[in-house]
PDB file of C-alpha atoms in Angstrom:
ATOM      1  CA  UNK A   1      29.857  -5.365 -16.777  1.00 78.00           C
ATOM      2  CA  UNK A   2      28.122  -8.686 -15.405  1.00 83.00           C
ATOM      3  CA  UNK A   3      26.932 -10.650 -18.093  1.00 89.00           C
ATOM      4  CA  UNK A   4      24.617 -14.058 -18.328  1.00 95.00           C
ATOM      5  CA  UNK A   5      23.811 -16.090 -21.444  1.00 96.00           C
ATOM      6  CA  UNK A   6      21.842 -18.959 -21.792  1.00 97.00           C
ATOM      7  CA  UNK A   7      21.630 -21.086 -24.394  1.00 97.00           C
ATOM      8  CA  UNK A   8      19.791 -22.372 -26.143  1.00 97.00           C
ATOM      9  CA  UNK A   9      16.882 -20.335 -26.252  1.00 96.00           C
ATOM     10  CA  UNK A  10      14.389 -22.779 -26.909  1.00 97.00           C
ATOM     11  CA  UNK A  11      14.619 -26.831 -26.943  1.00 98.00           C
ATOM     12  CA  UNK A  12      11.840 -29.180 -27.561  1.00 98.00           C
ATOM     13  CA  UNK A  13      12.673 -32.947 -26.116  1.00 98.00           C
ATOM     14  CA  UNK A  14      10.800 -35.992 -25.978  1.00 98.00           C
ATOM     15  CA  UNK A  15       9.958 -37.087 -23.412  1.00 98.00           C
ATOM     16  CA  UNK A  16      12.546 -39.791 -21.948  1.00 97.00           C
ATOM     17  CA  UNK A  17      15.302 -37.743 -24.349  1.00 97.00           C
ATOM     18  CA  UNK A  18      17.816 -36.446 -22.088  1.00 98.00           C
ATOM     19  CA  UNK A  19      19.932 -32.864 -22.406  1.00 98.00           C
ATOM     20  CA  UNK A  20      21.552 -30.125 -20.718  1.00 98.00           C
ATOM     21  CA  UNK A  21      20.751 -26.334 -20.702  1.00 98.00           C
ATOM     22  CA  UNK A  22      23.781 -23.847 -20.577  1.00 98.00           C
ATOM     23  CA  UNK A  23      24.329 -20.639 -18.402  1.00 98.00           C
ATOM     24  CA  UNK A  24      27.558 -18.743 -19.038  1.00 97.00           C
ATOM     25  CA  UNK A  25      28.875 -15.809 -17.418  1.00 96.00           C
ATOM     26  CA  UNK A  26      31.346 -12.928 -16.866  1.00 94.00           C
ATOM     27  CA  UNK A  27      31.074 -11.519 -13.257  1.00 89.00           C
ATOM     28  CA  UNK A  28      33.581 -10.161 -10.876  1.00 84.00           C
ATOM     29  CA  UNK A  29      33.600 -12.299  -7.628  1.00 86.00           C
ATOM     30  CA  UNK A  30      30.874 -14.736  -8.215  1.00 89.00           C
ATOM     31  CA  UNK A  31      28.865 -15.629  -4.558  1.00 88.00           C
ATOM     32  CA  UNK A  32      26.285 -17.459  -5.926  1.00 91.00           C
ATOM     33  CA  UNK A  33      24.625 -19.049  -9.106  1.00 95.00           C
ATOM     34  CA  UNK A  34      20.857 -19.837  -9.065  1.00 96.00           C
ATOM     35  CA  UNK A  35      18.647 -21.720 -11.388  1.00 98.00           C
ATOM     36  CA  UNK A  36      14.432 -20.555 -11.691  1.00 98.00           C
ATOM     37  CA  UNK A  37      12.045 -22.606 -13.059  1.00 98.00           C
ATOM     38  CA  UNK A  38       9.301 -20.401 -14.235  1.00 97.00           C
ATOM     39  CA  UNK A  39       5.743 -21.482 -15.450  1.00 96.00           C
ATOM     40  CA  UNK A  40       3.350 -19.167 -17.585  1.00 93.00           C
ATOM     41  CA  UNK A  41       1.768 -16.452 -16.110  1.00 92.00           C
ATOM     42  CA  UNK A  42       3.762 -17.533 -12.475  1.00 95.00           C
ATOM     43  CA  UNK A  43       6.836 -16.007 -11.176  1.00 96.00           C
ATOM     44  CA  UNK A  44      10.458 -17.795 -10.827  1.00 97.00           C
ATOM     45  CA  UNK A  45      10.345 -20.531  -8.176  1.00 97.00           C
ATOM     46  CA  UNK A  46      13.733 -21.547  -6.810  1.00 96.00           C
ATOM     47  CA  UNK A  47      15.109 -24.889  -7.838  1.00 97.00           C
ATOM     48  CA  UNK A  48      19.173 -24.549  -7.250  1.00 94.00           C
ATOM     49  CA  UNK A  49      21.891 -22.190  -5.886  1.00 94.00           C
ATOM     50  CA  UNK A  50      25.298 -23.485  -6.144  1.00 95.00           C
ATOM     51  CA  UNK A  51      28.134 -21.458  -4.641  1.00 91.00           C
ATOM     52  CA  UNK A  52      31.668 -23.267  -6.037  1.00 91.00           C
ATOM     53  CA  UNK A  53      32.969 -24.512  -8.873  1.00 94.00           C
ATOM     54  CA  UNK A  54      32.598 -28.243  -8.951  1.00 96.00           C
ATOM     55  CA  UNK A  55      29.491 -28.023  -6.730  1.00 96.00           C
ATOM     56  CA  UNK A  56      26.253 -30.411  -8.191  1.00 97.00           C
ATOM     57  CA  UNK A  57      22.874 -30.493  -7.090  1.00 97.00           C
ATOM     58  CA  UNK A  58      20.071 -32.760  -7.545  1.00 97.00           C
ATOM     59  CA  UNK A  59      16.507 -32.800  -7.440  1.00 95.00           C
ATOM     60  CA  UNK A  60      14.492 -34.967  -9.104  1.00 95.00           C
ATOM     61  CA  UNK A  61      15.201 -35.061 -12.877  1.00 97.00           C
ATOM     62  CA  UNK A  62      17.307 -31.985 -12.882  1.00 98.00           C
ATOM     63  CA  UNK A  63      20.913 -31.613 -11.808  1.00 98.00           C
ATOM     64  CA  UNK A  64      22.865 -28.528 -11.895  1.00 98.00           C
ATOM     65  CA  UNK A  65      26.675 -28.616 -12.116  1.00 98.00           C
ATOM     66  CA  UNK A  66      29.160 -25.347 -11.780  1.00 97.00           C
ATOM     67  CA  UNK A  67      32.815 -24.760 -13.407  1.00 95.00           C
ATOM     68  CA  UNK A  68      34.495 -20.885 -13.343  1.00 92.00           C
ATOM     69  CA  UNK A  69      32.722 -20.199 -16.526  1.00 94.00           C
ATOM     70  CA  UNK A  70      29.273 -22.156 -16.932  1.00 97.00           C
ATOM     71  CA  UNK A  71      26.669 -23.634 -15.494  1.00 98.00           C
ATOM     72  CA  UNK A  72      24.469 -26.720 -16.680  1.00 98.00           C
ATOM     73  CA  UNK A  73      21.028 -27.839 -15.863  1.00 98.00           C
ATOM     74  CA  UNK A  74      21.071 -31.424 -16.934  1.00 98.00           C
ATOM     75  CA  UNK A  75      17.527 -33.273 -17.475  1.00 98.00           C
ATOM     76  CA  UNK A  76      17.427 -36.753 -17.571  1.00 98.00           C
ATOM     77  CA  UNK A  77      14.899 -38.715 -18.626  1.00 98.00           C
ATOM     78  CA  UNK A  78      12.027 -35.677 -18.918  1.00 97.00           C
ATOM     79  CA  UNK A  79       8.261 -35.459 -18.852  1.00 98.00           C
ATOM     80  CA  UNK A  80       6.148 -33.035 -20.027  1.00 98.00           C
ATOM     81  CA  UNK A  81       5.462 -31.639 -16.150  1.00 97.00           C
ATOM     82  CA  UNK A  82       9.201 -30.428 -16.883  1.00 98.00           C
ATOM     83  CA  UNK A  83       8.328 -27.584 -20.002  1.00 98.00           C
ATOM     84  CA  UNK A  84       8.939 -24.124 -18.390  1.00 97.00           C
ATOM     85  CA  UNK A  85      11.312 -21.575 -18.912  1.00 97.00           C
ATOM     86  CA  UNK A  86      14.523 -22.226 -16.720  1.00 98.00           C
ATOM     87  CA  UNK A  87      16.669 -19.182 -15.913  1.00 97.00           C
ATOM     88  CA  UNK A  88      20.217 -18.947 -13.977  1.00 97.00           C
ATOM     89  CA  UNK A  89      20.798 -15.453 -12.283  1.00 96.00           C
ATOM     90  CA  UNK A  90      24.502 -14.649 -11.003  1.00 94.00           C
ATOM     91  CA  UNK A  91      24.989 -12.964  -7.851  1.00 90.00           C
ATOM     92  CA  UNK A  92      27.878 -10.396  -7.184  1.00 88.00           C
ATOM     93  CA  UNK A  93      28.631  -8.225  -4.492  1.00 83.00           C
ATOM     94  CA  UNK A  94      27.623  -4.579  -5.494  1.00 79.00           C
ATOM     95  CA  UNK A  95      28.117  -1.307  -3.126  1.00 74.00           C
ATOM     96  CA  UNK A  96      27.839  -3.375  -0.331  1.00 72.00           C
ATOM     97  CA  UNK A  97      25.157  -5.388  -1.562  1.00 78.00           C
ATOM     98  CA  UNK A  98      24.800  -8.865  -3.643  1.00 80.00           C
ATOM     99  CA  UNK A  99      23.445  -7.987  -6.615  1.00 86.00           C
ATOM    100  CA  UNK A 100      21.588 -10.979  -8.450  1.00 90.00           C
ATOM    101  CA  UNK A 101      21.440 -10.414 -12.483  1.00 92.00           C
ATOM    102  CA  UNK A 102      19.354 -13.121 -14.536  1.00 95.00           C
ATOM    103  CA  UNK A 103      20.095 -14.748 -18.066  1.00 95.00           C
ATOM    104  CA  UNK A 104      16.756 -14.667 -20.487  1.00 94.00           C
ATOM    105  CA  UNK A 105      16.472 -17.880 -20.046  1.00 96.00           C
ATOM    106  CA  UNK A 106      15.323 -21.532 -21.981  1.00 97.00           C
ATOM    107  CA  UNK A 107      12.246 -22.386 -22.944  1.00 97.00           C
ATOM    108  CA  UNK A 108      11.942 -25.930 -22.486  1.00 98.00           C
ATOM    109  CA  UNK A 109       9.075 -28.179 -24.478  1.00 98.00           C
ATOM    110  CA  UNK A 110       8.871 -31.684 -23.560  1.00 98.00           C
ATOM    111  CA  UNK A 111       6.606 -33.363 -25.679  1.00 97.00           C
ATOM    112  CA  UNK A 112       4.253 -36.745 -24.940  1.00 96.00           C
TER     113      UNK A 112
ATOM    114  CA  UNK B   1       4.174 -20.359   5.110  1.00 56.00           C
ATOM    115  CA  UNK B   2       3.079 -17.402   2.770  1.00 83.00           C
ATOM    116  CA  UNK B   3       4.750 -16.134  -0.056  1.00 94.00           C
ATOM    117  CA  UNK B   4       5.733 -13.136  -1.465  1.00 97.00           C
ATOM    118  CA  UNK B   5       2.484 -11.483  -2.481  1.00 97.00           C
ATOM    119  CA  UNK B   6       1.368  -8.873  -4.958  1.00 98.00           C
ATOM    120  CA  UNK B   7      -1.364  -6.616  -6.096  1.00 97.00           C
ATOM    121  CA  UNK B   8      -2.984  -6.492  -9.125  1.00 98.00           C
ATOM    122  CA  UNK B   9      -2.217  -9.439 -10.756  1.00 97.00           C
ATOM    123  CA  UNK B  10      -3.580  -7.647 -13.416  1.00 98.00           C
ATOM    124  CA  UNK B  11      -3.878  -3.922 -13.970  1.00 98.00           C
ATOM    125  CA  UNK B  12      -5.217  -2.085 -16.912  1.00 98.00           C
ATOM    126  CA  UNK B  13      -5.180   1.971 -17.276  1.00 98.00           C
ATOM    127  CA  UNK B  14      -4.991   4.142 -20.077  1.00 98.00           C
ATOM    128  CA  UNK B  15      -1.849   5.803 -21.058  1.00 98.00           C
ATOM    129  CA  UNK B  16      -1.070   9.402 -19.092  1.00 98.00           C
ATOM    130  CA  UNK B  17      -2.459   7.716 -16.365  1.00 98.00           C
ATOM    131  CA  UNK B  18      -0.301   6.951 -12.409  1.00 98.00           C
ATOM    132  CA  UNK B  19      -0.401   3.402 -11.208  1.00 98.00           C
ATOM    133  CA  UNK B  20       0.413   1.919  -8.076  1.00 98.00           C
ATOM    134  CA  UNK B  21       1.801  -2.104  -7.518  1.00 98.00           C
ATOM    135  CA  UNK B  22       1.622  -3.526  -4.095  1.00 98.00           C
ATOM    136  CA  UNK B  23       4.853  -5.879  -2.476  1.00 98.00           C
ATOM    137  CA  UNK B  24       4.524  -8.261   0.736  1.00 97.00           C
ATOM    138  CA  UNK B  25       7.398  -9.775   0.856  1.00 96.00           C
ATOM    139  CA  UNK B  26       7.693 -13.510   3.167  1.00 95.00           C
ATOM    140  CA  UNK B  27       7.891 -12.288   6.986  1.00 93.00           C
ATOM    141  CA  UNK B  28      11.478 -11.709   8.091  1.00 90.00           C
ATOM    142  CA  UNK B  29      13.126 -10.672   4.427  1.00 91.00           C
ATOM    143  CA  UNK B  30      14.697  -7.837   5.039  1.00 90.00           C
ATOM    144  CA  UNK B  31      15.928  -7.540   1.036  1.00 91.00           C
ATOM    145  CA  UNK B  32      13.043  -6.553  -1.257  1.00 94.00           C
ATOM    146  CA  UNK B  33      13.476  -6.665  -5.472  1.00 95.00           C
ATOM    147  CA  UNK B  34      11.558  -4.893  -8.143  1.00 97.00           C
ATOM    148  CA  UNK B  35      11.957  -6.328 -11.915  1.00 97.00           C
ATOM    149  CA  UNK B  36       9.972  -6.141 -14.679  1.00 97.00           C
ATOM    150  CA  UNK B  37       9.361  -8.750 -17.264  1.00 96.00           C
ATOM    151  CA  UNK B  38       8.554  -7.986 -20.497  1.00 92.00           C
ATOM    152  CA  UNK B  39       6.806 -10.661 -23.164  1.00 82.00           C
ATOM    153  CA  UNK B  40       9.467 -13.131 -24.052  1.00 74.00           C
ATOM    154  CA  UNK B  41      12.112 -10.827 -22.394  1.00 80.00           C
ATOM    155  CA  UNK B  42      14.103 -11.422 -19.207  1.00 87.00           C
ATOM    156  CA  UNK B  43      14.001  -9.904 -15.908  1.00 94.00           C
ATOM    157  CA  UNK B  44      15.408  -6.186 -15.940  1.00 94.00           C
ATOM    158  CA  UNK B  45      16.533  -5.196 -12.512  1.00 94.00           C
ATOM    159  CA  UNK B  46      14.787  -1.963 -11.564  1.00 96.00           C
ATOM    160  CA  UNK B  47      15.375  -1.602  -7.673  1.00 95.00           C
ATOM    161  CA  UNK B  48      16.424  -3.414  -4.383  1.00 92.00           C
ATOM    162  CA  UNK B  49      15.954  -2.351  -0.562  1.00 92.00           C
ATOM    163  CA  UNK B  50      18.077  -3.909   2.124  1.00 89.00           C
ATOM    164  CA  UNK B  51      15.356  -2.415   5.125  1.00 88.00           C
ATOM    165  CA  UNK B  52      13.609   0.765   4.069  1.00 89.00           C
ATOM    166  CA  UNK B  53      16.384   2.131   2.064  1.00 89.00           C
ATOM    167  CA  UNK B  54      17.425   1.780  -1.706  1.00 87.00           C
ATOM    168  CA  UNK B  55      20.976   1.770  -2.038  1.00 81.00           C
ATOM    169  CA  UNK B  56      20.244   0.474  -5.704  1.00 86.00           C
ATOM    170  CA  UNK B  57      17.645   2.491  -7.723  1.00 89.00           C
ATOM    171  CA  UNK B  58      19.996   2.208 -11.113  1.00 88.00           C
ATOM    172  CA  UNK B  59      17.294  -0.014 -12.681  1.00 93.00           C
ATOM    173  CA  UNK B  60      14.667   2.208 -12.866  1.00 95.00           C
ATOM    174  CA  UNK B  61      14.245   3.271 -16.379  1.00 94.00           C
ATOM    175  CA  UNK B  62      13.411   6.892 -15.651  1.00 95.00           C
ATOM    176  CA  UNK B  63      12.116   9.059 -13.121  1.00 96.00           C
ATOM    177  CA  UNK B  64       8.112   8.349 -13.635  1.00 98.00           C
ATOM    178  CA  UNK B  65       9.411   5.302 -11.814  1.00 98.00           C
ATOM    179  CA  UNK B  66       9.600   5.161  -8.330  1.00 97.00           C
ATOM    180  CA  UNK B  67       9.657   2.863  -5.203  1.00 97.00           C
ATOM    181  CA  UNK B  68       9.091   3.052  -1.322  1.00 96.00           C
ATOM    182  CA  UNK B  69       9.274   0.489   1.511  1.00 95.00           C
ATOM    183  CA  UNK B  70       7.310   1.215   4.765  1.00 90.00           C
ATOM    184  CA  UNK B  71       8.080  -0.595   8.121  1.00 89.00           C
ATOM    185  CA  UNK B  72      10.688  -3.013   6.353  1.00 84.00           C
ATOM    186  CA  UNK B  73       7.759  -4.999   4.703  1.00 93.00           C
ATOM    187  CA  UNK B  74       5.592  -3.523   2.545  1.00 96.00           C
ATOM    188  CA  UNK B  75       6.890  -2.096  -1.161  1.00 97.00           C
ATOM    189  CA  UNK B  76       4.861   0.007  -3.760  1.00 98.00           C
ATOM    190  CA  UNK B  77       6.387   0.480  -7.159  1.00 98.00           C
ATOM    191  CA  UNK B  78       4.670   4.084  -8.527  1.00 98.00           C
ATOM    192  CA  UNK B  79       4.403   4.877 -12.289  1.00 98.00           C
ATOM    193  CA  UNK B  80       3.382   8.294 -13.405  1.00 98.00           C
ATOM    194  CA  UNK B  81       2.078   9.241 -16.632  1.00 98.00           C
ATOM    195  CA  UNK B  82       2.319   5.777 -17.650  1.00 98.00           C
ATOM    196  CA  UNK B  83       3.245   4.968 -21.509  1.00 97.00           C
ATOM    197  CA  UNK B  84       2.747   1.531 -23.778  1.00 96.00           C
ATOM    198  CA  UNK B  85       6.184   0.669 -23.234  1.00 95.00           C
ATOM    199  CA  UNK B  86       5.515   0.305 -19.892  1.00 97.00           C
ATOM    200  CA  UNK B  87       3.428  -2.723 -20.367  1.00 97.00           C
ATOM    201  CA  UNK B  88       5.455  -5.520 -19.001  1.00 97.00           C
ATOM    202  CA  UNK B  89       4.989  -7.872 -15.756  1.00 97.00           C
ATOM    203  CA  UNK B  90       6.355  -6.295 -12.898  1.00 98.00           C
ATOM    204  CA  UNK B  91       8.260  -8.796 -10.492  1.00 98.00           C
ATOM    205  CA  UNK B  92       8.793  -8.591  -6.675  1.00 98.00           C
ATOM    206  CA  UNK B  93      11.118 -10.676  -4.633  1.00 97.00           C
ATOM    207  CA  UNK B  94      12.227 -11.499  -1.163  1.00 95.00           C
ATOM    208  CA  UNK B  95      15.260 -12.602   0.602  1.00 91.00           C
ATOM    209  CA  UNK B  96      16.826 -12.798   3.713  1.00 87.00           C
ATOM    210  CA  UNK B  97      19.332  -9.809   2.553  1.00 71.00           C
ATOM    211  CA  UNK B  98      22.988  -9.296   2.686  1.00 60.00           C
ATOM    212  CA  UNK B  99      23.835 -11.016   6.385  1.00 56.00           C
ATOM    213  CA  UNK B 100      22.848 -13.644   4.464  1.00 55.00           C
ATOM    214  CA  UNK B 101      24.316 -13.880   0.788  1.00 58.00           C
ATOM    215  CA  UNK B 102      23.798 -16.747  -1.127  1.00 64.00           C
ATOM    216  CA  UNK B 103      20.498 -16.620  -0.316  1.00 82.00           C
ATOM    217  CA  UNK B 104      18.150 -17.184  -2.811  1.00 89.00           C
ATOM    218  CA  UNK B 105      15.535 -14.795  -3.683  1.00 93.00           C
ATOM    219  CA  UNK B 106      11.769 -15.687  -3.886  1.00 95.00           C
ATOM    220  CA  UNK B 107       8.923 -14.203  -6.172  1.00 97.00           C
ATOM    221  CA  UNK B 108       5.726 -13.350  -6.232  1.00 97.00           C
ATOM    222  CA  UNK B 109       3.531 -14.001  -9.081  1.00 97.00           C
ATOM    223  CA  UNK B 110       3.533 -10.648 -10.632  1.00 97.00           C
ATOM    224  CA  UNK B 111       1.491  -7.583 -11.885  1.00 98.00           C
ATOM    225  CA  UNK B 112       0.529  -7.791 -15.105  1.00 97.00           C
ATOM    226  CA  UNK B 113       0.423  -4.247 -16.463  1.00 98.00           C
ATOM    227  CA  UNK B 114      -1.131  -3.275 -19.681  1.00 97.00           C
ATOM    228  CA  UNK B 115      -0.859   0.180 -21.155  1.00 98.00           C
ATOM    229  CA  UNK B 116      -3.668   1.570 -23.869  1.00 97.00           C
TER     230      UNK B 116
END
């Protein structure tokens, strides 16, 4: 069975202190990895997908790296417009479909 | 261009009671998600439709749940007899489908459903 974790569940920066957010998983023939920003009472916007290990992406503050096994969302230097809950999904090819399964997520505080 | 739009955002009904939540997903997504969301949970898959047909309905927790897709646009997740534990936000998404994997899927802001 596909499985996501993300860890951890909750960190609380200051703002300017830099860190990483982890998504691990177990799937059979990863296609893609995604990371969601999502903001109270708002659904997941798309930040990231990333297709290979190796592959980074950048936007902003955030960068997103991908080995065989994990996924990190790294933050440098954040502000408080950054708290949200980020979540990675993993998608998999399913009965002739790609199947996309999210982690639960990080709740991310950056404080003033 | 517009998003993926739903209706309610918010819906209230008393328990025993059917409700009905409303999908447009962004013009030309031919892959439609359901998931629900509940408080300080992640997002359970219910159902996906590549077109008009669900070739994945696994998610659904149980048959008071169901889904249709009319015209390759427009979804309605039904609830019958609804119960507390169905209180949860209920998620839809959009995508180009499976010519196109990889690509990403986008939200809408949700249905808030409360059950008293």
């Amino acid at each position: 069975e596909d499985q996501v974790t993300q860890s951890p569940e909750a960190l609380r920066l200051q703002e300017g202190e830099s860190s990483s957010l982890n998504c691990s998983y177990t799937v059979s023939g990863l296609r893609g990895l995604f990371w969601y920003r999502q903001d109270p009472g708002k659904g997941p916007e798309f930040l990231f997908t990333l297709y290979s290990a190796g592959e980074e992406k950048e936007k902003e503050r955030l960068k997103a790296t991908l080995t065989k096994k994990e996924s990190f969302l790294h933050i440098t230097a954040p502000k408080p417009e950054d708290s949200a809950t980020y979540l990675c999904a993993v998608q998999v090819p399913f009965g002739g479909y790609q199947k996309v399964t999210f982690g639960t997520g990080t709740k991310l505080q950056v404080i003033p | 261009g517009a998003g993926v739009s739903q209706s309610p955002s918010n819906k209230v009904t008393e328990k025993g009671k059917d409700v009905e939540l409303r999908c447009d997903p962004i013009s030309g997504h031919t892959a439609l998600y359901w998931y629900r969301q509940s408080l300080g949970q992640g997002l359970e898959f219910l159902i996906y439709f590549q077109g008009n047909s669900a070739p994945d309905k696994s998610g659904l927790p149980s048959d008071r749940f169901s889904a249709e897709r009319t015209g390759g646009s427009v979804s309605t997740l039904t609830i019958q007899r609804t119960q507390q534990e169905d209180s949860a936000v209920y998620l839809c998404a959009s995508s180009l489908g499976t010519d196109s994997y990889n690509s990403p899927l986008h939200f809408g802001n949700g249905t808030r459903l409360t059950v008293t």
